[in-house]
Every structure is written in C-alpha cells, then in structure tokens.
Amino acid sequence: FSDKHVTLATVALGNDELLNTLVAKRRDMKTLRGLLPKGVNISDEEALDGIVLNEHNRRLAEEKQRSCFAKLAGITITPLLRALGFCLTEDVIWKRVKATNTKIKELEQKEY
C-alpha cells in the first residue's frame, strides 16, 4: 500500500462545495492520467507543466499529419464536443486542475 495515496475529507455541515471541488479534481486527474504517457508521475506538479506542454506539442504535430476527413472533423465536430465538455485536451484539463487547486486552498481556509 505504500504507493497508494489516500485523501481524507471530513463531512461537516456546509462543506459540500469543498467536497465537490475535491471530487472534480480527482475526476480531472484521472482523465489527465489517461491522456499522458504511462508511468508519468502526476503528483509532481512542477514536472507536469513540462510534460503537459510536450504532449500538447506532440498532439499538434500529429494533427498536422491527419487526413482531409480527419481535419474536417477536427474543425467541425471536435469544437462542438469540446464546448460540451468532451474530448478535452491535456492542456485544458491541466489548466482546470490548477484552477481547482487554487479553489481548494481557498475553501480549506473557510471555517465550517
């Protein structure tokens, strides 16, 4: 069990916003883990900045090599899906995680 990370949240009246934010962060980190190469240490936030940037650049280079049909889908269907919260890229999810971290720190300071 030494490689497992446990997050503890106490349930108190009025801390539902904090709990919902923690759940959202966990969901985003799980999604991010699936988009990044296997074996990446997602607990090292400083290293993740560089890893996410590298993956973003790699994905953009791959997109340039796509077929005409794939490019057409990329400019029509993909933006619609992203607007609905689907098919988000690693850089978008990482920015959302960092914003969530800031919100969690603020919520932890509140008295419940």
C-alpha atoms as a printed R data frame, in Angstrom:
    type eleno elety resid chain resno       x      y       z
1   ATOM     1    CA   PHE     A     1   0.000  0.000   0.000
2   ATOM     2    CA   SER     A     2   2.994  2.322   0.044
3   ATOM     3    CA   ASP     A     3   2.307  3.590  -3.478
4   ATOM     4    CA   LYS     A     4  -1.327  4.486  -2.752
5   ATOM     5    CA   HIS     A     5  -2.465  7.997  -1.891
6   ATOM     6    CA   VAL     A     6  -5.419  8.485   0.395
7   ATOM     7    CA   THR     A     7  -7.348 11.739   0.612
8   ATOM     8    CA   LEU     A     8  -9.367 12.276   3.741
9   ATOM     9    CA   ALA     A     9 -12.284 14.671   3.853
10  ATOM    10    CA   THR     A    10 -14.408 15.118   6.892
11  ATOM    11    CA   VAL     A    11 -18.081 15.640   6.327
12  ATOM    12    CA   ALA     A    12 -19.337 18.753   8.051
13  ATOM    13    CA   LEU     A    13 -22.350 20.899   7.505
14  ATOM    14    CA   GLY     A    14 -21.724 23.379   4.739
15  ATOM    15    CA   ASN     A    15 -18.521 21.962   3.259
16  ATOM    16    CA   ASP     A    16 -20.256 20.477   0.226
17  ATOM    17    CA   GLU     A    17 -18.523 22.970  -2.085
18  ATOM    18    CA   LEU     A    18 -15.125 21.763  -0.863
19  ATOM    19    CA   LEU     A    19 -16.108 18.113  -1.272
20  ATOM    20    CA   ASN     A    20 -17.481 18.734  -4.779
21  ATOM    21    CA   THR     A    21 -14.283 20.548  -5.740
22  ATOM    22    CA   LEU     A    22 -12.136 17.677  -4.445
23  ATOM    23    CA   VAL     A    23 -14.216 15.199  -6.461
24  ATOM    24    CA   ALA     A    24 -13.882 17.367  -9.580
25  ATOM    25    CA   LYS     A    25 -10.102 17.476  -9.147
26  ATOM    26    CA   ARG     A    26  -9.923 13.705  -8.744
27  ATOM    27    CA   ARG     A    27 -12.030 13.220 -11.887
28  ATOM    28    CA   ASP     A    28  -9.825 15.602 -13.891
29  ATOM    29    CA   MET     A    29  -6.609 13.985 -12.646
30  ATOM    30    CA   LYS     A    30  -7.931 10.569 -13.682
31  ATOM    31    CA   THR     A    31  -8.754 11.914 -17.143
32  ATOM    32    CA   LEU     A    32  -5.345 13.586 -17.389
33  ATOM    33    CA   ARG     A    33  -3.609 10.357 -16.369
34  ATOM    34    CA   GLY     A    34  -5.297  8.642 -19.333
35  ATOM    35    CA   LEU     A    35  -4.079 11.297 -21.771
36  ATOM    36    CA   LEU     A    36  -0.442 11.299 -20.657
37  ATOM    37    CA   PRO     A    37   2.139  8.573 -21.321
38  ATOM    38    CA   LYS     A    38   2.139  5.622 -18.943
39  ATOM    39    CA   GLY     A    39   4.441  5.950 -15.988
40  ATOM    40    CA   VAL     A    40   4.180  9.738 -15.645
41  ATOM    41    CA   ASN     A    41   4.249 10.861 -12.022
42  ATOM    42    CA   ILE     A    42   1.126 13.016 -11.801
43  ATOM    43    CA   SER     A    43   1.822 14.028  -8.211
44  ATOM    44    CA   ASP     A    44   4.805 16.194  -9.265
45  ATOM    45    CA   GLU     A    45   3.009 19.364 -10.365
46  ATOM    46    CA   GLU     A    46   6.142 21.210 -11.494
47  ATOM    47    CA   ALA     A    47   7.180 18.351 -13.760
48  ATOM    48    CA   LEU     A    48   3.616 18.047 -15.058
49  ATOM    49    CA   ASP     A    49   3.782 21.548 -16.524
50  ATOM    50    CA   GLY     A    50   6.573 20.430 -18.864
51  ATOM    51    CA   ILE     A    51   5.063 17.016 -19.575
52  ATOM    52    CA   VAL     A    52   1.681 18.502 -20.495
53  ATOM    53    CA   LEU     A    53   3.387 21.059 -22.753
54  ATOM    54    CA   ASN     A    54   5.365 18.304 -24.500
55  ATOM    55    CA   GLU     A    55   2.246 16.185 -25.009
56  ATOM    56    CA   HIS     A    56   0.350 19.207 -26.301
57  ATOM    57    CA   ASN     A    57   3.089 19.924 -28.856
58  ATOM    58    CA   ARG     A    58   3.246 16.245 -29.855
59  ATOM    59    CA   ARG     A    59  -0.506 16.141 -30.402
60  ATOM    60    CA   LEU     A    60  -0.424 19.315 -32.512
61  ATOM    61    CA   ALA     A    61   2.319 17.821 -34.693
62  ATOM    62    CA   GLU     A    62   0.227 14.662 -35.162
63  ATOM    63    CA   GLU     A    63  -2.824 16.718 -36.086
64  ATOM    64    CA   LYS     A    64  -0.877 18.316 -38.951
65  ATOM    65    CA   GLN     A    65  -0.360 14.847 -40.436
66  ATOM    66    CA   ARG     A    66  -4.045 13.859 -40.429
67  ATOM    67    CA   SER     A    67  -6.140 13.083 -43.483
68  ATOM    68    CA   CYS     A    68  -8.545 15.608 -45.024
69  ATOM    69    CA   PHE     A    69 -11.545 13.873 -43.454
70  ATOM    70    CA   ALA     A    70  -9.930 13.917 -40.021
71  ATOM    71    CA   LYS     A    71  -9.081 17.611 -40.437
72  ATOM    72    CA   LEU     A    72 -12.679 18.345 -41.454
73  ATOM    73    CA   ALA     A    73 -13.959 16.547 -38.359
74  ATOM    74    CA   GLY     A    74 -11.386 18.477 -36.318
75  ATOM    75    CA   ILE     A    75 -12.816 21.828 -37.357
76  ATOM    76    CA   THR     A    76 -16.492 20.862 -37.218
77  ATOM    77    CA   ILE     A    77 -17.267 18.109 -34.740
78  ATOM    78    CA   THR     A    78 -14.403 18.393 -32.261
79  ATOM    79    CA   PRO     A    79 -15.061 22.045 -31.265
80  ATOM    80    CA   LEU     A    80 -18.696 21.199 -30.627
81  ATOM    81    CA   LEU     A    81 -17.739 18.242 -28.429
82  ATOM    82    CA   ARG     A    82 -15.207 20.363 -26.536
83  ATOM    83    CA   ALA     A    83 -17.822 23.049 -25.923
84  ATOM    84    CA   LEU     A    84 -19.947 20.329 -24.323
85  ATOM    85    CA   GLY     A    85 -17.029 19.181 -22.142
86  ATOM    86    CA   PHE     A    86 -15.995 16.139 -24.192
87  ATOM    87    CA   CYS     A    87 -12.688 15.453 -25.971
88  ATOM    88    CA   LEU     A    88 -10.820 17.976 -23.835
89  ATOM    89    CA   THR     A    89  -7.083 18.193 -24.415
90  ATOM    90    CA   GLU     A    90  -4.426 17.601 -21.795
91  ATOM    91    CA   ASP     A    91  -3.521 21.290 -21.574
92  ATOM    92    CA   VAL     A    92  -7.144 22.330 -20.971
93  ATOM    93    CA   ILE     A    93  -7.591 19.693 -18.266
94  ATOM    94    CA   TRP     A    94  -4.275 20.650 -16.624
95  ATOM    95    CA   LYS     A    95  -5.301 24.337 -16.504
96  ATOM    96    CA   ARG     A    96  -8.591 23.281 -14.936
97  ATOM    97    CA   VAL     A    97  -6.745 21.178 -12.325
98  ATOM    98    CA   LYS     A    98  -4.506 24.119 -11.405
99  ATOM    99    CA   ALA     A    99  -7.542 26.408 -11.055
100 ATOM   100    CA   THR     A   100  -9.223 23.737  -8.933
101 ATOM   101    CA   ASN     A   101  -6.139 23.538  -6.696
102 ATOM   102    CA   THR     A   102  -6.381 27.270  -6.057
103 ATOM   103    CA   LYS     A   103 -10.071 26.976  -5.255
104 ATOM   104    CA   ILE     A   104  -9.403 24.056  -2.885
105 ATOM   105    CA   LYS     A   105  -6.812 26.102  -0.989
106 ATOM   106    CA   GLU     A   106  -9.310 28.935  -0.615
107 ATOM   107    CA   LEU     A   107 -12.082 26.607   0.537
108 ATOM   108    CA   GLU     A   108  -9.789 24.925   3.066
109 ATOM   109    CA   GLN     A   109  -9.332 28.268   4.780
110 ATOM   110    CA   LYS     A   110 -13.060 28.698   5.374
111 ATOM   111    CA   GLU     A   111 -14.486 27.880   8.759
112 ATOM   112    CA   TYR     A   112 -17.121 25.141   8.550
